[in-house]
XYZ file of C-alpha atoms in Angstrom:
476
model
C 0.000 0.000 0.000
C 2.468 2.469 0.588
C 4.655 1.664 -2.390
C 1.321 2.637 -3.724
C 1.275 6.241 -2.378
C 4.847 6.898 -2.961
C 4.159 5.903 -7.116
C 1.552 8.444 -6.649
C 3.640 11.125 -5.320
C 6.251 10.596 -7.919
C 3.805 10.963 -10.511
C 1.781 13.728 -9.265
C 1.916 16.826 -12.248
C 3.541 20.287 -10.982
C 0.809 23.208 -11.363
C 0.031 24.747 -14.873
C 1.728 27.972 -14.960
C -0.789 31.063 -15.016
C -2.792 31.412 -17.993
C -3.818 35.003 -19.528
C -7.246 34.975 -20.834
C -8.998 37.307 -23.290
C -9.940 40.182 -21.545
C -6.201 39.907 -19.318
C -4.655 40.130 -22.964
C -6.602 43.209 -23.439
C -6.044 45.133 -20.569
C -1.715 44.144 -21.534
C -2.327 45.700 -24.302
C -4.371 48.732 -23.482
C -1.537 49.446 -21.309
C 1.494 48.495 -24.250
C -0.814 51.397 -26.235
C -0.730 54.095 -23.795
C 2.972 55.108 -23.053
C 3.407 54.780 -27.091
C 0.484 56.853 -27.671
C 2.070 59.696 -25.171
C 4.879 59.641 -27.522
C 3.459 60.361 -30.390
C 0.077 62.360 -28.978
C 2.356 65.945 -27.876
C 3.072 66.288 -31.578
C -0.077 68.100 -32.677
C -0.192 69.653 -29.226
C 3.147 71.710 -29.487
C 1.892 74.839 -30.889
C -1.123 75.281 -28.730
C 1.347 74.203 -25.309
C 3.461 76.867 -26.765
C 0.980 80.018 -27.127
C -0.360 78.377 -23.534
C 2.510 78.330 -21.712
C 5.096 80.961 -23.066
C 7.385 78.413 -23.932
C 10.629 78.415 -25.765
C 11.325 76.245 -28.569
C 14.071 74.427 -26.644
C 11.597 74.312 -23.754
C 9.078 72.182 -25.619
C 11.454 69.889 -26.962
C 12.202 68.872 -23.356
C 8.433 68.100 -23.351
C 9.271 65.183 -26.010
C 12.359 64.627 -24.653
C 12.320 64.371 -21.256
C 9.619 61.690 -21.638
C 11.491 59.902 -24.066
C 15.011 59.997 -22.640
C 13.319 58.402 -18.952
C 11.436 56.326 -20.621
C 14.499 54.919 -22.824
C 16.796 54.716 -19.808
C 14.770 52.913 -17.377
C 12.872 50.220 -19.313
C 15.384 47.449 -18.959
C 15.946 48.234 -15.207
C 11.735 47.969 -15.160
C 12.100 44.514 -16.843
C 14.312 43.276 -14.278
C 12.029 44.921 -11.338
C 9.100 42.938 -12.747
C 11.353 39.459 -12.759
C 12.329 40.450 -8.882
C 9.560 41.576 -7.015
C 6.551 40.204 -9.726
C 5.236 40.904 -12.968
C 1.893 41.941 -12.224
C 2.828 44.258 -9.060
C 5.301 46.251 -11.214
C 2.631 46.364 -13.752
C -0.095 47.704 -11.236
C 2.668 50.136 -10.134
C 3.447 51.130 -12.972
C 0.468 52.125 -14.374
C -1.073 54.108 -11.071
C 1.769 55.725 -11.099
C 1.442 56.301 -14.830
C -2.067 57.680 -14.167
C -0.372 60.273 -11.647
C 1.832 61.453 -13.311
C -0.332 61.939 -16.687
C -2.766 64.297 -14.543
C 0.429 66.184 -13.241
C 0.818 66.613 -17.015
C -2.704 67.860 -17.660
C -2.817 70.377 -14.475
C 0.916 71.629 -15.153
C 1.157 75.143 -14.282
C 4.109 76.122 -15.989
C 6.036 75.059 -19.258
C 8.842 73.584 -16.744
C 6.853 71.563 -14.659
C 5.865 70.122 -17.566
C 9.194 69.209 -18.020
C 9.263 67.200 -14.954
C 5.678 66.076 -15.065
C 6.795 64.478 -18.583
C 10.157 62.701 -17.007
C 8.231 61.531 -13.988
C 5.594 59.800 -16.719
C 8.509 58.124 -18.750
C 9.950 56.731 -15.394
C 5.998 55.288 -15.293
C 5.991 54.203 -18.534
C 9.200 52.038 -17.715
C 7.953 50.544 -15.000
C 4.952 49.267 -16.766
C 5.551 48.471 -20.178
C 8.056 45.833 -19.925
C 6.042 43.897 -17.523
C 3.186 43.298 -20.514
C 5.901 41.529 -22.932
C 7.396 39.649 -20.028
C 3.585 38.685 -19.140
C 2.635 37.446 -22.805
C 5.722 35.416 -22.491
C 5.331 33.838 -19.418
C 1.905 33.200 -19.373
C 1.142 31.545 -23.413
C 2.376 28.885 -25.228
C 1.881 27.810 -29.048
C -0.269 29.407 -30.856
C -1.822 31.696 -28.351
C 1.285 33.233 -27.738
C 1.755 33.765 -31.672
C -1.579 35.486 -31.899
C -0.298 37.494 -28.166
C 2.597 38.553 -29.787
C 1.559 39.738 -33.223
C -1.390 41.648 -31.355
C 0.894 43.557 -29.331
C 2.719 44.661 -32.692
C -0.289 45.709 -33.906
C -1.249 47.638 -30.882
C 2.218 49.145 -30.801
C 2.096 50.400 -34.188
C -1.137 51.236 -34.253
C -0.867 53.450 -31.594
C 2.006 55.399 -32.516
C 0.034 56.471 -35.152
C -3.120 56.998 -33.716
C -1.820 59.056 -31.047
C -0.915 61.673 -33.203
C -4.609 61.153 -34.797
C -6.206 61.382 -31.146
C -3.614 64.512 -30.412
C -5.379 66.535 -32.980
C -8.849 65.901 -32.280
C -8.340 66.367 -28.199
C -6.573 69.575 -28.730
C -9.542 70.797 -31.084
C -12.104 69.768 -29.406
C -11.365 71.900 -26.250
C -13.593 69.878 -23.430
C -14.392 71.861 -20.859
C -11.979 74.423 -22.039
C -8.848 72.126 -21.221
C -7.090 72.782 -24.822
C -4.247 70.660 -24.969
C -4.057 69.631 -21.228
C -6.854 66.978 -22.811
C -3.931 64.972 -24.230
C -2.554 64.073 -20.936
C -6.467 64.000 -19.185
C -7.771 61.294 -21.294
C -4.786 58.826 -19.672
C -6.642 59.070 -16.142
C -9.715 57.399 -16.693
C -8.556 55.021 -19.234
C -5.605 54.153 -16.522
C -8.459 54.092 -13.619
C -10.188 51.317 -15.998
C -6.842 49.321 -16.770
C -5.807 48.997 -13.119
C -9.597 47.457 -12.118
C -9.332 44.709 -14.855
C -5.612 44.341 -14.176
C -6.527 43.274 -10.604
C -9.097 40.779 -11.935
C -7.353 39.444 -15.028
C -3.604 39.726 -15.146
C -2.123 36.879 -13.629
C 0.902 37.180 -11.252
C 4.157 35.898 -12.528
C 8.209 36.305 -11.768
C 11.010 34.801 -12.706
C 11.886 31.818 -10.514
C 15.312 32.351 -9.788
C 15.302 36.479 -9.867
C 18.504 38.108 -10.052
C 19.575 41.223 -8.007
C 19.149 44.619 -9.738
C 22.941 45.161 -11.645
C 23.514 48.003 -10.342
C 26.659 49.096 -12.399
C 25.426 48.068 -15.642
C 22.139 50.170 -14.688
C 24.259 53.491 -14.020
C 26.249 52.781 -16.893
C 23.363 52.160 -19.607
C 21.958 55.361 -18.114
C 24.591 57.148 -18.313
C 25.476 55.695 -21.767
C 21.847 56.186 -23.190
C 21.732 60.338 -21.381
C 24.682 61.172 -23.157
C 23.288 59.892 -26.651
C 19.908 61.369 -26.396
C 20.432 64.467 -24.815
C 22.608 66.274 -27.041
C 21.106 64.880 -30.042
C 17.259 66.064 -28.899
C 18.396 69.623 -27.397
C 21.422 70.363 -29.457
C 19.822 72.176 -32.000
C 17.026 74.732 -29.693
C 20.105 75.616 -27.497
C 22.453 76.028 -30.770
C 24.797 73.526 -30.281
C 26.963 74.402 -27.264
C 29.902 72.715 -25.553
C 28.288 70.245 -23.614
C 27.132 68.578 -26.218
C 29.577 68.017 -28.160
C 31.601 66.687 -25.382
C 28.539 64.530 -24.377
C 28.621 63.406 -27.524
C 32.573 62.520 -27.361
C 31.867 60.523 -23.855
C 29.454 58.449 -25.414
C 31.752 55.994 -26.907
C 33.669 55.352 -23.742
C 30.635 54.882 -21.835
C 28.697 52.481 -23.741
C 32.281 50.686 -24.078
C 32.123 50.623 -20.316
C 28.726 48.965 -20.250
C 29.188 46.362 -22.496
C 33.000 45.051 -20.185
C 30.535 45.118 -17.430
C 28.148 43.178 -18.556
C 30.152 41.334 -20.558
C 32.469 40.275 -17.493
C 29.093 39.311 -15.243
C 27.598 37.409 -17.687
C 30.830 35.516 -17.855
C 30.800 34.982 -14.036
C 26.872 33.522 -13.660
C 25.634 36.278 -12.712
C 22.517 38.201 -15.146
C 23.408 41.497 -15.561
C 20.925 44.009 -16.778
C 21.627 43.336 -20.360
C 22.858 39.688 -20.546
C 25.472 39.646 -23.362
C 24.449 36.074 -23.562
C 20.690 36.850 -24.965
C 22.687 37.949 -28.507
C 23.602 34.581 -28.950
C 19.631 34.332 -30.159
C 19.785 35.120 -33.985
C 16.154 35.765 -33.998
C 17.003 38.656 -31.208
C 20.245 40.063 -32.570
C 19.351 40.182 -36.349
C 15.636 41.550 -34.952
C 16.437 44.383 -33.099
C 19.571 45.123 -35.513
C 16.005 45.918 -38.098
C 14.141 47.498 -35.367
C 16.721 50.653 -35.083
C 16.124 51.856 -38.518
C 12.580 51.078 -38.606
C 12.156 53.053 -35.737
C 14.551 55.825 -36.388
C 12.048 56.612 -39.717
C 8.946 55.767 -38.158
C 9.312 58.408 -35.753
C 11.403 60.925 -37.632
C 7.877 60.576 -40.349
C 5.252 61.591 -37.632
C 7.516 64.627 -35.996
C 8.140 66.051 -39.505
C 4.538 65.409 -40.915
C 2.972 67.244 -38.022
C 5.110 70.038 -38.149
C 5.115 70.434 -42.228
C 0.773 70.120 -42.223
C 0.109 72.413 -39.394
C 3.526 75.042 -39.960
C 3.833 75.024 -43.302
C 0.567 73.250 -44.933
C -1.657 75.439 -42.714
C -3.747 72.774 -41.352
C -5.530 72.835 -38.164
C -4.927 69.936 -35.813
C -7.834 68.014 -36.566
C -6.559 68.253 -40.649
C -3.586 67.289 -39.779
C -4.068 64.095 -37.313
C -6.559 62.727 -39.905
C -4.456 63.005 -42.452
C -2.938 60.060 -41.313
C -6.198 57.981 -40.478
C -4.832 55.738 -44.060
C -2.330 55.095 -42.688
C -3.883 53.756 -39.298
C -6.439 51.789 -41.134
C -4.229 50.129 -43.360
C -1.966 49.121 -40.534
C -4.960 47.415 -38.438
C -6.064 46.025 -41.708
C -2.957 44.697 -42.873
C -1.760 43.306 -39.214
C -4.937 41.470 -39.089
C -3.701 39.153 -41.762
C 0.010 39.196 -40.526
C -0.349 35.706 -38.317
C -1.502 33.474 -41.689
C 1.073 35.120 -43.901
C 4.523 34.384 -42.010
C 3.138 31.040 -40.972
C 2.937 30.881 -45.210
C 5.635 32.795 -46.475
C 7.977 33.379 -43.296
C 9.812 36.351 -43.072
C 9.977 37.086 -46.396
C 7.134 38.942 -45.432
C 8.844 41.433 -43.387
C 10.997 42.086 -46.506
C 7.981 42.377 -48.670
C 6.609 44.868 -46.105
C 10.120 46.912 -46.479
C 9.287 47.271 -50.358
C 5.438 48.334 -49.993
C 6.534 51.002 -47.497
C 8.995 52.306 -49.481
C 6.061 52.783 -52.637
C 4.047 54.343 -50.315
C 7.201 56.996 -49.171
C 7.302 57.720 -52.708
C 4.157 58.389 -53.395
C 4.251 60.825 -50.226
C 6.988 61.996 -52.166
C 5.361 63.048 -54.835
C 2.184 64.302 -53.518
C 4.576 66.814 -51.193
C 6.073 67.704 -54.469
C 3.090 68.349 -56.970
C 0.347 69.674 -54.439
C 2.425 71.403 -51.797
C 0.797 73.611 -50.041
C -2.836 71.950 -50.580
C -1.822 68.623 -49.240
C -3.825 66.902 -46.898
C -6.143 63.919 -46.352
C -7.145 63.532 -50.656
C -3.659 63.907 -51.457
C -1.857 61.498 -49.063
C -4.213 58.852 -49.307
C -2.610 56.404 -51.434
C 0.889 56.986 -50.068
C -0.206 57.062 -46.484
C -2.422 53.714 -47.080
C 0.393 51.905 -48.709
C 3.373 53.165 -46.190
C 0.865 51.419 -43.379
C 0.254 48.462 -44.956
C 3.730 48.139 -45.588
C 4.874 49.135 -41.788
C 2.192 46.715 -40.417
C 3.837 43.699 -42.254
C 6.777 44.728 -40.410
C 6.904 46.078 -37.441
C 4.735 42.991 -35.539
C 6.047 40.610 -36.612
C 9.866 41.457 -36.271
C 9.064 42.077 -32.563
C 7.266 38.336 -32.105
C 10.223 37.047 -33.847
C 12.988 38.954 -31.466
C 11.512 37.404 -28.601
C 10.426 33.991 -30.062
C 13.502 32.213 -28.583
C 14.033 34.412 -25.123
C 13.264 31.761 -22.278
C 10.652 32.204 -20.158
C 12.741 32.931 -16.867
C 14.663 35.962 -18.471
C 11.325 37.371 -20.567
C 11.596 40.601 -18.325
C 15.285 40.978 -19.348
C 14.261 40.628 -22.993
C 11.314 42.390 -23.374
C 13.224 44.954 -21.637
C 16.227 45.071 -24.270
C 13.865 44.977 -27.589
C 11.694 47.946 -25.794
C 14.409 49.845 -25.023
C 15.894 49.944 -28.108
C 12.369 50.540 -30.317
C 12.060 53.766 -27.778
C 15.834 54.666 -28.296
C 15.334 54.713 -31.890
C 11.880 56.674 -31.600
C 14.187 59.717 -29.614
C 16.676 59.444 -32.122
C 14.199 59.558 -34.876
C 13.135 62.761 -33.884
C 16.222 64.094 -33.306
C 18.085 62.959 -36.488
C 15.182 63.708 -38.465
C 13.689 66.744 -37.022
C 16.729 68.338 -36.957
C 17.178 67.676 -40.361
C 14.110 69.054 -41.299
C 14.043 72.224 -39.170
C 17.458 72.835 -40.305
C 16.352 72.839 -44.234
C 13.125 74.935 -44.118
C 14.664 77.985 -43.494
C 17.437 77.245 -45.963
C 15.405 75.679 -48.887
C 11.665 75.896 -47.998
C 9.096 73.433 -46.149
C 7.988 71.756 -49.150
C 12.036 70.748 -50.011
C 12.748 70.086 -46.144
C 9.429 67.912 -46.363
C 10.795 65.799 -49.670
C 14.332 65.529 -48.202
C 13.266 64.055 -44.652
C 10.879 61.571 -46.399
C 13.964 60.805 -48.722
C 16.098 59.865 -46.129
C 13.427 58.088 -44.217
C 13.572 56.186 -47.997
C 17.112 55.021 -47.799
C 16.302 53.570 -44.033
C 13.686 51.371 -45.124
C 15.944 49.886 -47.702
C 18.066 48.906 -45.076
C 15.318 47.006 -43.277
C 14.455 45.431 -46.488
C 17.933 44.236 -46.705
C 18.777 43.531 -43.123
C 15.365 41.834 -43.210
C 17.057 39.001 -45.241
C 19.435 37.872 -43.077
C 16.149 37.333 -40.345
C 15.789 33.551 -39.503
C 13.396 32.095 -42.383
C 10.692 30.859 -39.407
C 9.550 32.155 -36.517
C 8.997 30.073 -33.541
């Protein structure tokens, strides 16, 4: 009899790990859509938070920045938070504090606090966002996770694009007289929804052996990532003084410096905050090596478009964010159908995707050239429908396949890396890019600024399409 009970024992299954159901998918997602829809929902807001607030030109792009740069520089340390102390805490956390900090946006007095109202919501956005990749991935297997994964694409890159949509019709609208403080608003009640069905629906998950926080390697990728993006976002307002250049000149050293130390603790056992190890994965080296230039002209497109349809285009902000409403629908469209076609064609698709966007930039092209200044929703239509289309068979599925192969037990870690280095890219796409632009159109004219930016944007989706072919054929 009791050899009985011990064959029992031996036999007996270890508990399922946590499963997330629909409606805890959606309320991951409604949260992945928010801090990218911050990003991108200032844009159309700029020129009203200017007349509003008295604020300098190098003032308000601190308001971009300052979200961005926190936001960039604390999303793998938020990764490895959500491994240590639990997924689903971080994420509640996160997104109170993310709620906070969004009304300390919309009640800002001044154009500087602002400023820190905007870095205090990027520190937010870190906190939660990491902890909805590392969820997906530690809570779905098979073919739920596939259809997780290539939803959260599709919210990401739907969002960046209908934030700048929503940003124009807030602003507009004027409820209640707020004007662009309405941007921020909206975040509060749509946060004060997400945290009820977070409690209810979003399992809690961790790592089970959590590492402690690496602190060097966190100073240093600060550090490293502050002395990129700062000069690069504010050189140009504040004319291009010393301090940035020699920011710019410490860079090197300092992202040298992280990579020994992280190199050196990966090589000891330990996991350091960006585990030199993960890059061994093909599928995540060769995927985020895409993701920077994807990224880079994603965001450099929406900065430049607002500015050249509401400066130099004339269009009010409503105009202007709808404008764009092609390209949103052709992204959801297109994204829709993005599951059947890799499991069909692999990721020749994403390549495919690289060509259709770059028809649709050239089309922008030449609408820009033959209508400027009537351009608007008519004229960017077809270019605008086509450039989504093409993004959408991109941009999802390179992020499912970057993370197809991370293990569950480090998904905070690489969640963390791939979102770091999509919002890196965003800042530097409005800072290559913008400057760029701003720099031409008082030099050649909007219209020629306009052509050039989407020119260059051009050449960077020919280097997806070709770094796109050395992706891994499948994705797992």
């Amino acid at each position: 009899m009791s050899e009985t009970v011990v064959s029992t024992r031996a036999v007996r299954p270890t508990a399922a790990p946590p499963a997330l159901g629909g409606l805890g998918l959606f309320t991951v997602l409604l949260a992945a859509a928010l801090p990218l829809i911050d990003f991108f929902i200032v844009n159309v807001a700029l020129p009203t938070i200017r007349t509003d607030l008295a604020a300098s030109e190098a003032v308000l792009e601190l308001v971009v920045a300052g979200y961005g740069v926190a936001y960039a520089v604390l999303l793998v340390l938020g990764g490895r938070l959500g491994d240590l102390f639990g997924r689903r805490r971080m994420f509640l956390g996160g997104m109170a504090a993310f709620g906070v900090t969004s009304l300390a946006c919309g009640l800002a007095p001044n154009a500087w606090s602002l400023v820190a109202a905007r870095g205090a919501q990027g520190a937010a956005a870190a906190a939660m966002l990491p902890q909805v990749l590392a969820t997906i991935q530690a809570t779905t297997r098979g073919a739920h996770r596939a259809r997780a994964m290539s939803l959260y694409g599709a919210t990401a890159g739907l969002a960046m694009v209908a934030g700048q949509i929503l940003g124009g019709v807030l602003v507009a609208a004027d409820i209640a007289g707020t004007g662009w403080r309405a941007v921020f608003l909206v975040n509060v009640p749509v946060v004060v929804a997400g945290l009820l069905l977070a409690v209810r629906f979003v399992p809690e998950t961790r790592s089970a052996h959590p590492e402690p926080v690496d602190g060097p390697g966190t100073v240093l990728l600060a550090v490293s990532l502050l002395t990129l993006l700062a000069p690069l976002t504010e050189g140009r307002a504040a004319g291009w003084p010393l301090w940035t250049w020699l920011s710019l000149a410490v860079f090197p050293f300092t992202a040298g410096a992280f990579w020994a130390v992280e190199r050196r603790a990966d090589r000891a056992g330990r996991t350091p905050l960006v585990p030199p190890s993960l890059l061994a994965l093909a599928s995540l080296r060769r995927g985020l090596l895409l993701i920077v230039p994807f990224s880079i002209g994603f965001s450099g497109f929406m900065f430049v478009i607002a500015l050249a349809l509401q400066q130099g285009a004339g269009l009010s902000p409503v105009p202007a964010g709808l404008a764009l409403a092609p390209m949103a629908v052709a992204f959801l469209l297109t994204s829709l159908a993005g599951p059947r076609l890799i499991a069909r064609y692999g990721t020749r698709v994403v390549t495919a995707g690289a060509v259709v966007q770059g028809v649709g930039i050239l089309l922008l092209v030449l609408a820009a050239w033959r209508d400027w200044p009537h351009v608007g929703l008519v004229s960017m239509l077809p270019g605008a429908a086509v450039a989504g289309a093409g993004q959408a068979l991109q941009l999802p599925n390179v992020m499912r396949l970057v993370l197809s192969e991370v293990p569950p037990a480090r998904a905070g870690v690489g969640s963390g890396v791939m979102v770091t280095t999509q919002q890196s890219a965003l800042a530097l796409g409005v800072a290559t890019l913008g400057t760029l632009f701003l720099t031409l159109v008082p030099r050649v004219g909007m219209r020629e600024a306009l052509v050039v930016a989407l020119l260059v944007q051009l050449a960077g989706i020919v280097l997806t399409g070709l770094l796109s072919l050395r992706l891994p054929r499948e994705i797992g």
